[in-house]
CSV table of C-alpha atoms and ligand atoms in Angstrom, one decimal:
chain,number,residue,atom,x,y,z
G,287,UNK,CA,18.3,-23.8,-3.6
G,288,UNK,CA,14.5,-23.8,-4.3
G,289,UNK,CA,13.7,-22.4,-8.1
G,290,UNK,CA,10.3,-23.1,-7.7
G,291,UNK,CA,9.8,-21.5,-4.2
G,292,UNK,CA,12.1,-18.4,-4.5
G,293,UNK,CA,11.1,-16.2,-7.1
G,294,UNK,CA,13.3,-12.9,-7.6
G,295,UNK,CA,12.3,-9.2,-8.4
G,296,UNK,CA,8.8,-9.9,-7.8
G,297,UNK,CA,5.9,-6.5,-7.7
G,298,UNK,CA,4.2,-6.3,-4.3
G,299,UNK,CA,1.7,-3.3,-5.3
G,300,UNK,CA,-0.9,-6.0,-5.2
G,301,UNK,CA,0.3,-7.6,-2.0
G,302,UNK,CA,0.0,-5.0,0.3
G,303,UNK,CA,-3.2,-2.7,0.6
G,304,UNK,CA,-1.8,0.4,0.5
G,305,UNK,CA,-0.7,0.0,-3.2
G,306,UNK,CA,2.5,1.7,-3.5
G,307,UNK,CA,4.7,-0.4,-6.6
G,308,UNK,CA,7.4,-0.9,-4.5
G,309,UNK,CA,9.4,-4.9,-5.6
G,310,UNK,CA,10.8,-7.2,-3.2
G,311,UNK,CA,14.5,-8.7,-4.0
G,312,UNK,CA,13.1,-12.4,-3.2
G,313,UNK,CA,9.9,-13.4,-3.0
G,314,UNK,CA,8.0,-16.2,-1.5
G,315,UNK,CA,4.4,-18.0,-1.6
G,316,UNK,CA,4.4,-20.8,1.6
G,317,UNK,CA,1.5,-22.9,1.1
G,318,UNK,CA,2.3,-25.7,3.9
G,319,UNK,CA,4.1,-25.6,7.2
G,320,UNK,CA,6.5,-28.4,5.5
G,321,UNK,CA,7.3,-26.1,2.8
G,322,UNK,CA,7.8,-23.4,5.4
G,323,UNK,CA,10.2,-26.3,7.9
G,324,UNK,CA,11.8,-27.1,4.5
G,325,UNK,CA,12.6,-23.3,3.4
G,326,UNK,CA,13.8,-22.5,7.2
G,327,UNK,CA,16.1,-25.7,7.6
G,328,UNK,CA,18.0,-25.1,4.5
G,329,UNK,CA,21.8,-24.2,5.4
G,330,UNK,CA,22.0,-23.2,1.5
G,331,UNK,CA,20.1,-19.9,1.6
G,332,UNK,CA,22.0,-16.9,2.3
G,333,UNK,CA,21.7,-14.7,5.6
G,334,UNK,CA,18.9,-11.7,4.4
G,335,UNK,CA,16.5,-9.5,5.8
G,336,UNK,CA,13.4,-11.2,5.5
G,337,UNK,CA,9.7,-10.5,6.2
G,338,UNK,CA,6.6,-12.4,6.7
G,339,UNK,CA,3.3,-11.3,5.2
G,340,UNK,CA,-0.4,-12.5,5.0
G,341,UNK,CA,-2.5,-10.4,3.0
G,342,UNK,CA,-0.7,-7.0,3.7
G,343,UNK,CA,-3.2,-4.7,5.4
G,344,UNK,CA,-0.9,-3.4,7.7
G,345,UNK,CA,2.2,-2.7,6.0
G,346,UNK,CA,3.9,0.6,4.5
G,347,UNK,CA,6.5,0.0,2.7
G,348,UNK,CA,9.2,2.9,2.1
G,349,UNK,CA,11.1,1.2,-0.3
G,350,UNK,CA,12.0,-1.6,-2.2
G,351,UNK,CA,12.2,-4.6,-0.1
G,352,UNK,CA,16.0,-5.7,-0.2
G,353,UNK,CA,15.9,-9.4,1.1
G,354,UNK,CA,13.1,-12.4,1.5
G,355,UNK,CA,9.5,-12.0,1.5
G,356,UNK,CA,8.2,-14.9,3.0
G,357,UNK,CA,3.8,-14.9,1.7
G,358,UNK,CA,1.9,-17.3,4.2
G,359,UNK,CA,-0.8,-19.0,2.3
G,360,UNK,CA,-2.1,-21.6,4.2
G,361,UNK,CA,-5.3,-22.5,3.7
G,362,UNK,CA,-7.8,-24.5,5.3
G,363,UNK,CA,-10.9,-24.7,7.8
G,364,UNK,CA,-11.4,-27.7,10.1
G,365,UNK,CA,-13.8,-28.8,12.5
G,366,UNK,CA,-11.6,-30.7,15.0
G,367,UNK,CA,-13.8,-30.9,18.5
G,368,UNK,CA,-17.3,-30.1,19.0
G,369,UNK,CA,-20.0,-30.4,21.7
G,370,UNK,CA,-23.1,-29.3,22.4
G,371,UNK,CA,-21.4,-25.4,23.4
G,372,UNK,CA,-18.7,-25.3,22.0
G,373,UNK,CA,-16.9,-26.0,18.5
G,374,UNK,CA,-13.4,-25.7,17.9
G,375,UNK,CA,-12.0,-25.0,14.3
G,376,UNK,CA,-8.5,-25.2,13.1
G,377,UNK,CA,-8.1,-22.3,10.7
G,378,UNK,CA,-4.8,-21.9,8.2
G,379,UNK,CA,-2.5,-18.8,9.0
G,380,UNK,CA,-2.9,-17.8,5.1
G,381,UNK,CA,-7.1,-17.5,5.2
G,382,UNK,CA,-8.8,-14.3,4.6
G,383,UNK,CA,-9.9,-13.5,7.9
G,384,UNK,CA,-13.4,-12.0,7.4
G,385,UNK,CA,-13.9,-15.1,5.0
G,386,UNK,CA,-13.6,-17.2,8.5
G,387,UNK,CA,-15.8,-14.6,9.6
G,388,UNK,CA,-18.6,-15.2,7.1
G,389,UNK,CA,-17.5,-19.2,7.1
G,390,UNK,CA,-18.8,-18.8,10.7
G,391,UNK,CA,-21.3,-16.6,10.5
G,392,UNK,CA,-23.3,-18.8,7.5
G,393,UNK,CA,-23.0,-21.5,10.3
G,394,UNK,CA,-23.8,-19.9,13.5
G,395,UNK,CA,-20.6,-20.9,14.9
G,396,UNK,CA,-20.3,-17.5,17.4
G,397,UNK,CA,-17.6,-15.3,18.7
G,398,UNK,CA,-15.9,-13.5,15.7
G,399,UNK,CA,-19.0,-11.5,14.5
G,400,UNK,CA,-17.9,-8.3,15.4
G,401,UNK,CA,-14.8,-8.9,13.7
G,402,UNK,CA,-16.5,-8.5,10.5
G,403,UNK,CA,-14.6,-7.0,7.5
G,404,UNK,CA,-11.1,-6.5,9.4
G,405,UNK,CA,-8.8,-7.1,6.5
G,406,UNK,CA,-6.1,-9.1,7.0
G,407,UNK,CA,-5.2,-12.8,7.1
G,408,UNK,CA,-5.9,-15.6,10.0
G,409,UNK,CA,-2.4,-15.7,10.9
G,410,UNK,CA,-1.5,-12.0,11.5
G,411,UNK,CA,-4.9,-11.8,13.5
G,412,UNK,CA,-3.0,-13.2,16.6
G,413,UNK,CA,0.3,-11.3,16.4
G,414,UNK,CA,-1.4,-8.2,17.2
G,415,UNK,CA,-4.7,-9.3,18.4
G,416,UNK,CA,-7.1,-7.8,16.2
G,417,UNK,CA,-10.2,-6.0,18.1
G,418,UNK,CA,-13.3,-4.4,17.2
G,419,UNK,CA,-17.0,-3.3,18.9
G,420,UNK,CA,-16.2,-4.5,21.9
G,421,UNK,CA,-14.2,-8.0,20.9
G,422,UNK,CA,-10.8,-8.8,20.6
G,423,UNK,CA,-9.2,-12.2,18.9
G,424,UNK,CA,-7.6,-12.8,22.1
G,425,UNK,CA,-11.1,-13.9,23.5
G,426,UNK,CA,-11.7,-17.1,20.8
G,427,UNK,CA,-8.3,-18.1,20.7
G,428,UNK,CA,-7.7,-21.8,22.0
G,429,UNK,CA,-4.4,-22.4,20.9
G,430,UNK,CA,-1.4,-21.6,17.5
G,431,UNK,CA,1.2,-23.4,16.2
G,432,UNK,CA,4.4,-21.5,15.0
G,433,UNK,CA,7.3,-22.4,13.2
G,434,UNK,CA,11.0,-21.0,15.4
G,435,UNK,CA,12.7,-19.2,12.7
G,436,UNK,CA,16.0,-20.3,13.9
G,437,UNK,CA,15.5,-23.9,14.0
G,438,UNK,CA,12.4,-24.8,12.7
G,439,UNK,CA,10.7,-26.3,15.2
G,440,UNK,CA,7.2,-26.3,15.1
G,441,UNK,CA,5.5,-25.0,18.5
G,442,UNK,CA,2.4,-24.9,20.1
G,443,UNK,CA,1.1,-21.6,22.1
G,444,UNK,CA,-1.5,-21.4,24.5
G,445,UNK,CA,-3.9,-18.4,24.9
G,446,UNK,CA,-1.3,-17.6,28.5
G,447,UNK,CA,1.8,-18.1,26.0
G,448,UNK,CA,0.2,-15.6,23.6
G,449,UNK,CA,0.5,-12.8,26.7
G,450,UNK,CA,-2.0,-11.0,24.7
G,451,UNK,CA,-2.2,-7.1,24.9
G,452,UNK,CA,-4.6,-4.2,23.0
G,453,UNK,CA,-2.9,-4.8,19.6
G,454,UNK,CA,-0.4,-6.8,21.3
G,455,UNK,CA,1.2,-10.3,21.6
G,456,UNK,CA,4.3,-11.5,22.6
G,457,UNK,CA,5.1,-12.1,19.0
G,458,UNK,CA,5.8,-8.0,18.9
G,459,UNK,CA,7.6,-8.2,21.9
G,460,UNK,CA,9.7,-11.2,23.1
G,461,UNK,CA,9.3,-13.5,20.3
G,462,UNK,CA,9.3,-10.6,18.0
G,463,UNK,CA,10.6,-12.3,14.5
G,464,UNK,CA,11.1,-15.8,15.9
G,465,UNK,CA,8.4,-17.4,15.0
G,466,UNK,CA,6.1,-17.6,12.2
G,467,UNK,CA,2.0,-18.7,13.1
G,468,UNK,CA,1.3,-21.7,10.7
G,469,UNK,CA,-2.4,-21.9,12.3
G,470,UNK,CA,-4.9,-21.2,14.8
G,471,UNK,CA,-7.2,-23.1,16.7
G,472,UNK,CA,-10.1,-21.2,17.9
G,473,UNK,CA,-13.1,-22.0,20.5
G,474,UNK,CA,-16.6,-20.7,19.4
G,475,UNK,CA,-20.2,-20.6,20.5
G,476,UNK,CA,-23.1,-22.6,20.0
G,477,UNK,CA,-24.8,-20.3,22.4
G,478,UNK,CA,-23.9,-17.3,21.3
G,479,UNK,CA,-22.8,-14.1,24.0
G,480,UNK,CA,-24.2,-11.3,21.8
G,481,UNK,CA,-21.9,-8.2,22.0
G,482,UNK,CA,-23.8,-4.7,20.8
G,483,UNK,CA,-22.7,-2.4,23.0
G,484,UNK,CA,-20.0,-0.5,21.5
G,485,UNK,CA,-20.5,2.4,19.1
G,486,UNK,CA,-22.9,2.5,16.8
G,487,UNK,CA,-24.1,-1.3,16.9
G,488,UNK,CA,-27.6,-0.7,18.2
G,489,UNK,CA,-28.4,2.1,16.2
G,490,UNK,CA,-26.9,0.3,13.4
G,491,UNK,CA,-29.5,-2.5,14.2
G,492,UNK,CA,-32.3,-0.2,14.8
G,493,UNK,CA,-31.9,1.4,11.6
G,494,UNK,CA,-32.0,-1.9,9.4
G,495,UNK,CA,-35.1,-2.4,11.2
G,496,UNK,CA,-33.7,-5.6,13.0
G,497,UNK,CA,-36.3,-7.6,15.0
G,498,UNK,CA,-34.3,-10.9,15.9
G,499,UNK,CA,-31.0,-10.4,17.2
G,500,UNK,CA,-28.5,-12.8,15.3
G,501,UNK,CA,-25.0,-13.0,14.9
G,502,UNK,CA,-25.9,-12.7,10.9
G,503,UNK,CA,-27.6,-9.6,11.9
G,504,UNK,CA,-24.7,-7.9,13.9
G,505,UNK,CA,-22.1,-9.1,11.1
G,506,UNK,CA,-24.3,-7.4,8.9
G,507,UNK,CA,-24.5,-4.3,11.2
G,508,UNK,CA,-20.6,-4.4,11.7
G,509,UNK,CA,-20.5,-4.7,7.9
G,510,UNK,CA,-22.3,-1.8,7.2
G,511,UNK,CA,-20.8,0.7,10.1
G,512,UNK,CA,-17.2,-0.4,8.4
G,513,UNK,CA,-18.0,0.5,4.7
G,514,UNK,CA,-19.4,3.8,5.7
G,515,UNK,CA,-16.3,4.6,7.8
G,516,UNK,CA,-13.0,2.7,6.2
G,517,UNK,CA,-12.4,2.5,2.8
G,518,UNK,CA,-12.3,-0.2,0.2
G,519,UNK,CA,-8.5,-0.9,0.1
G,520,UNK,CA,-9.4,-2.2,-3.5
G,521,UNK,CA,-10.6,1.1,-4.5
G,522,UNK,CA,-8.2,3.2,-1.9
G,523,UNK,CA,-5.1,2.0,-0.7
G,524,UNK,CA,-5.1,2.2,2.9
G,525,UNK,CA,-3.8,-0.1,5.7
G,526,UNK,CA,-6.8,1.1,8.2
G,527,UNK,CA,-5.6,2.5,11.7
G,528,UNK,CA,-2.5,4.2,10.8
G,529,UNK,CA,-1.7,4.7,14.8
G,530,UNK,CA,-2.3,2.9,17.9
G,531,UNK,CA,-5.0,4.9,20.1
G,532,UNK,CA,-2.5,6.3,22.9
G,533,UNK,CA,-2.9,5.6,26.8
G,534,UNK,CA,-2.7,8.1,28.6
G,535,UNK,CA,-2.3,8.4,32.7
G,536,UNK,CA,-4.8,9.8,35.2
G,537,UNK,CA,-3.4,13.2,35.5
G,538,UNK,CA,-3.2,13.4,31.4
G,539,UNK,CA,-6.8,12.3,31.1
G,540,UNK,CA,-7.8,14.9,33.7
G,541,UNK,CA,-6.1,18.0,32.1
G,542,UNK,CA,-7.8,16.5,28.6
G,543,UNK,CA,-11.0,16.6,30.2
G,544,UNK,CA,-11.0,19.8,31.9
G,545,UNK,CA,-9.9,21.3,28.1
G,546,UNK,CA,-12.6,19.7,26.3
G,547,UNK,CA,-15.5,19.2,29.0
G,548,UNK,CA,-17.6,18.2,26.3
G,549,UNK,CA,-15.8,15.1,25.1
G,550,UNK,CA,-17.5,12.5,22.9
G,551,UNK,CA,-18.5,9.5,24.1
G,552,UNK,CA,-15.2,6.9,23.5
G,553,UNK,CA,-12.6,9.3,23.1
G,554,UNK,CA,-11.3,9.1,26.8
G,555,UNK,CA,-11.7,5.2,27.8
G,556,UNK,CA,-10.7,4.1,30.8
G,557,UNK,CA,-8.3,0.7,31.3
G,558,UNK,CA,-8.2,0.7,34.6
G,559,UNK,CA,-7.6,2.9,37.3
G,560,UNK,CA,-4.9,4.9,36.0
G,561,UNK,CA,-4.7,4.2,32.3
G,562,UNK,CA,-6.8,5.9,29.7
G,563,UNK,CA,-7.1,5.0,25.5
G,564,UNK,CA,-7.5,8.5,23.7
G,565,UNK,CA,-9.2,8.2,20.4
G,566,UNK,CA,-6.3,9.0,17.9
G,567,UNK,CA,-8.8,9.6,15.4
G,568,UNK,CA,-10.2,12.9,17.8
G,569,UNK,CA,-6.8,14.0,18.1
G,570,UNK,CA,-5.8,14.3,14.9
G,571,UNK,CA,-9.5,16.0,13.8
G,572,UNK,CA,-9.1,18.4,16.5
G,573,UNK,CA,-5.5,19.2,15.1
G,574,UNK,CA,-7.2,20.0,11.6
G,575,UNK,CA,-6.2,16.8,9.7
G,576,UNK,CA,-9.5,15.0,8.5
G,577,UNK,CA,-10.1,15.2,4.8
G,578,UNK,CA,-6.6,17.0,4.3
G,579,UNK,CA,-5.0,15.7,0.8
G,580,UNK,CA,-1.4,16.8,0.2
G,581,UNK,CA,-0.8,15.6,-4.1
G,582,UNK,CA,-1.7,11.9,-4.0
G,583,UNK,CA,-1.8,11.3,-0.1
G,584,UNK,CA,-4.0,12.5,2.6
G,585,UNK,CA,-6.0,11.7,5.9
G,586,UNK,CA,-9.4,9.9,5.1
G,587,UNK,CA,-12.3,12.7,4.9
G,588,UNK,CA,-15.1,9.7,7.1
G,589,UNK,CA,-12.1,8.8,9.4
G,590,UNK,CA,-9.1,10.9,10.6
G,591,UNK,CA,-7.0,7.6,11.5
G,592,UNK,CA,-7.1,6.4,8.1
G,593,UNK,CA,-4.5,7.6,5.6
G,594,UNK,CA,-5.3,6.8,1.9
G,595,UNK,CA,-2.9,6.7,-1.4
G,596,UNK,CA,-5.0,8.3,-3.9
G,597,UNK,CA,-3.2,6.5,-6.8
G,598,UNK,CA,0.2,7.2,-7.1
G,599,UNK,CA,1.8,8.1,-3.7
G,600,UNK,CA,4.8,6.8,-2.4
G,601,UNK,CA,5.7,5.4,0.5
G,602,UNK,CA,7.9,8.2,2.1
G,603,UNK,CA,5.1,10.6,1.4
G,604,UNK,CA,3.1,8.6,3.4
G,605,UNK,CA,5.8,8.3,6.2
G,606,UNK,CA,6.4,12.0,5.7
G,607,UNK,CA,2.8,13.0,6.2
G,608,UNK,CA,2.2,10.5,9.2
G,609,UNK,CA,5.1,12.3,10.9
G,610,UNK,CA,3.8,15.7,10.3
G,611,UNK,CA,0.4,14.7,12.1
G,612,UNK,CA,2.7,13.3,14.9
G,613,UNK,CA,4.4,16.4,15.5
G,614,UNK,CA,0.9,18.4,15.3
G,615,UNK,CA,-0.5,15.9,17.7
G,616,UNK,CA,2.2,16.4,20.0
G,617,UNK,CA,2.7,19.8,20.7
G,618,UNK,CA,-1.2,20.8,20.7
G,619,UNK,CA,-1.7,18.0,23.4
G,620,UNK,CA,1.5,16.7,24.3
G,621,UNK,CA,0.3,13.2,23.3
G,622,UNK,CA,2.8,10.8,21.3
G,623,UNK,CA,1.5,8.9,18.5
G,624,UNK,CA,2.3,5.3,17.7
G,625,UNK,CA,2.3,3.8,14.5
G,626,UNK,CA,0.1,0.4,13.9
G,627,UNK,CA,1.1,0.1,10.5
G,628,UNK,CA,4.2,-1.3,10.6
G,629,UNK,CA,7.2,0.6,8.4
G,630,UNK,CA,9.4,-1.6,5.8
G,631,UNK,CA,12.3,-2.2,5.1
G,632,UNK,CA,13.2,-2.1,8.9
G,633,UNK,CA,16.9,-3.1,10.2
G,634,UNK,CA,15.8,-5.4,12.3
G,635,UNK,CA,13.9,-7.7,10.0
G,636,UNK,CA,17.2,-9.3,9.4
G,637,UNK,CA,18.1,-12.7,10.3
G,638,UNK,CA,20.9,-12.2,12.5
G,639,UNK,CA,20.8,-16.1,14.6
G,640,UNK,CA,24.3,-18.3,14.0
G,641,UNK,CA,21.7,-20.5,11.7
G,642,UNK,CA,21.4,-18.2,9.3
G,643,UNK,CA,25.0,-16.4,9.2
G,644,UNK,CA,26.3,-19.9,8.2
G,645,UNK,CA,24.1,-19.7,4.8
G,646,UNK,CA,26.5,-19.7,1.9
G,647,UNK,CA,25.2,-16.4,-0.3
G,648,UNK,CA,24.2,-18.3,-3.0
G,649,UNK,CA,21.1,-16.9,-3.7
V,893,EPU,N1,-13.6,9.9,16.1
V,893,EPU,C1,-13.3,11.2,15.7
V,893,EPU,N2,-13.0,11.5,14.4
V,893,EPU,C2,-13.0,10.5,13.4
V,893,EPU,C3,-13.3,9.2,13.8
V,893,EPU,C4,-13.6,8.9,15.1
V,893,EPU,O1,-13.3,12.1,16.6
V,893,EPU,O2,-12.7,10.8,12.3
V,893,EPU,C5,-13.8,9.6,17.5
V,893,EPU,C6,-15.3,9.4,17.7
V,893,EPU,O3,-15.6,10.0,18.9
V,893,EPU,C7,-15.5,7.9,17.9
V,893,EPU,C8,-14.1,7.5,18.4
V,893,EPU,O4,-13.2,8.4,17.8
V,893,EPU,O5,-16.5,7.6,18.7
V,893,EPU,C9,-13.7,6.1,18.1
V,893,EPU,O6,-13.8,5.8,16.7
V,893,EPU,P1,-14.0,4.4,16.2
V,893,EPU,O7,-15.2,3.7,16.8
V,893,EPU,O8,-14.0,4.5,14.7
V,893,EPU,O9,-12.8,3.6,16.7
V,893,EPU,P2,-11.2,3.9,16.7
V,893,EPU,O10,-10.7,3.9,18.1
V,893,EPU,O11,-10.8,5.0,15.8
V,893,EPU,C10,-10.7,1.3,16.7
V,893,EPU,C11,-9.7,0.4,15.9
V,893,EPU,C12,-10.3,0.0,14.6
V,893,EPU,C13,-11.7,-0.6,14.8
V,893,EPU,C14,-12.6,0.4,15.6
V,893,EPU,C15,-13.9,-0.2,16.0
V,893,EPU,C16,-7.5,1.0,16.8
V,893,EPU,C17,-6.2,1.7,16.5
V,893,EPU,N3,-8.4,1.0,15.8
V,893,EPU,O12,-10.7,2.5,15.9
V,893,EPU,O13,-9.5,-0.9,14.0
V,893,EPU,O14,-12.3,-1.0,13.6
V,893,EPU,O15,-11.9,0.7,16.9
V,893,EPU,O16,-13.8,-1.1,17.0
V,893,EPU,O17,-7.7,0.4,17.9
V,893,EPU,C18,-7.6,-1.1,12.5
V,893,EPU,O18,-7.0,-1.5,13.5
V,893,EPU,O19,-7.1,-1.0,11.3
V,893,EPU,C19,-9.0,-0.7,12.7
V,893,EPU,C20,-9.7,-0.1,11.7
């Protein structure tokens, strides 16, 4: 047994951004991949359900967690190749994403800019490949390694490995709670491949009177669009997206199109051929949902995919709300939505290889 790195009964209001005081049976901070190898290896622990979190921002949580949380904390940036385009950094799965952002950013090391302010830590960024204006982690990845659950093997993951989706990785599919991401190794620009297209970047730009084009100056940009649209998860609990913007096929996008001919720009985007992303956020305005507050939960008045605890929700009035919008959604356009946020405790977070069952419940 491990005293010192298995705490029991432990808050996680303050681990996860949406707030709610729910208390996890056994709780751990991993601050190394040895610690992690040495935690996983040891035939003493019992069989539980166990989960793995970075800094929370994507979590709801339901209830109390009954079995292991398992905190990734490892830190560290570190220049490990360079050359006159490219520099490659090694980054620790437990860093605050958008503080590798700005650690980038203050050095001109491009590629991540437009994934300023995304909560969320380094090592979750991968697991569902974390996108915004126009960029997606997928693009700067260079290689991970990740622990195997089961054995504790550490193993190395190419960008192919990854099989990298729109918010998706083979670590929600295949590998989905085999393997835990220890670190990243990412490939940025010396050059840097500006990226202002999407939304509201030039504008953005335009109005703060921008006359050299930096990546300081679209972080900044980015910054700014985000606070006026997502809340502060300090002030607001939230977990950002709540759903997954829905594809749609061709015929679905035509009969959207011919019902709404005036569309916004980026609701209906097309894939390819004969897939279509939906913005979410448009379906669930159009179904009457932005800025609707039901006792201490609601749906974000600046952004209908955004659902907020106003204090003291809790996590099944969350749940309870997000399926109400889900059925609303659904029978006005015949559109399912899919959570992002993912919804704990969950059955299958339980550690169910022969490894495990031979644990001795001596926790
Ligand atoms: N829109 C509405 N109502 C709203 C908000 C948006 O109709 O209340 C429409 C507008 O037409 C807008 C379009 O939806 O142009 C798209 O909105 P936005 O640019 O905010 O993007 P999104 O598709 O809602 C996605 C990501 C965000 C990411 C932004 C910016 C998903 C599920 N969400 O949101 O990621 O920041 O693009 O790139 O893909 C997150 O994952 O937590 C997250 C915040």
């Amino acid at each position: 047994m491990h005293p010192n790195l298995i705490e029991e009964n432990i808050p996680l209001a303050h681990l996860h951004t949406f707030h709610i005081p729910v208390t996890a049976r056994y709780y751990s901070a991993i601050a190394s991949q040895e610690v992690l190898i040495e935690l996983l290896r040891d035939k003493t622990l019992p069989s539980l359900p166990y989960i793995v979190i970075g800094n929370g921002s994507n979590l709801l949580f339901v209830d109390d967690f009954p079995g292991w949380v398992q905190h990734i904390t490892i830190g560290g940036i570190e220049k490990i190749f360079e050359d006159h385009q490219h520099i490659h950094l090694r980054v620790g799965a437990g860093v605050e994403w958008h503080q590798l952002v700005m650690w980038c950013v203050e050095r001109d090391y491009a590629g991540i800019e437009n994934l300023s302010l995304i909560p969320g830590t380094v090592g979750a960024a991968p697991v569902q490949n974390i996108g915004a204006y126009g960029v997606s982690f997928s693009e700067v990845l260079e290689e991970l390694e990740a622990v195997e659950i089961h054995t504790g093997k550490v193993r190395k993951f190419t960008k192919q490995d990854c099989r990298f989706g729109y918010r998706d990785s083979i670590f929600k599919n295949d590998l989905r709670n085999q393997y835990i991401i220890t670190n990243v190794t990412l490939r940025l620009h010396k050059k840097p491949k500006l990226q202002i297209t999407y939304g509201a970047i030039q504008e953005t730009l335009a109005k703060m009177e921008v006359q050299t084009l930096s990546i300081k100056a679209i972080s900044d940009a980015i910054i700014h669009i985000r606070q006026q649209k997502l809340p502060d998860t300090d002030k607001l609990g939230n977990a950002g997206s709540f759903f997954k913007n829905p594809v749609i096929n061709q015929q679905a996008a035509a009969k959207l199109q011919e019902a709404y001919p005036s569309l916004p720009a980026n609701v209906l985007t097309p894939l390819h051929d004969t897939a279509f992303k939906v913005s979410a956020a448009w379906l669930i305005e159009q179904c009457g949902w932005k800025g609707y507050r039901r006792g201490d939960v609601g749906v974000y008045a600046d952004h209908a995919l955004v659902l907020v605890n106003y204090g003291q929700a809790t996590g099944q009035e969350l749940l309870t709300l997000s399926t109400d919008i889900q059925a609303s959604v659904l029978q006005r356009f015949q559109i399912a939505l899919i959570p992002e946020v993912v919804i704990l405790p969950l059955p299958q977070t339980t550690l169910k290889s022969p490894d495990y069952d031979t644990r001795t419940p001596t926790l």
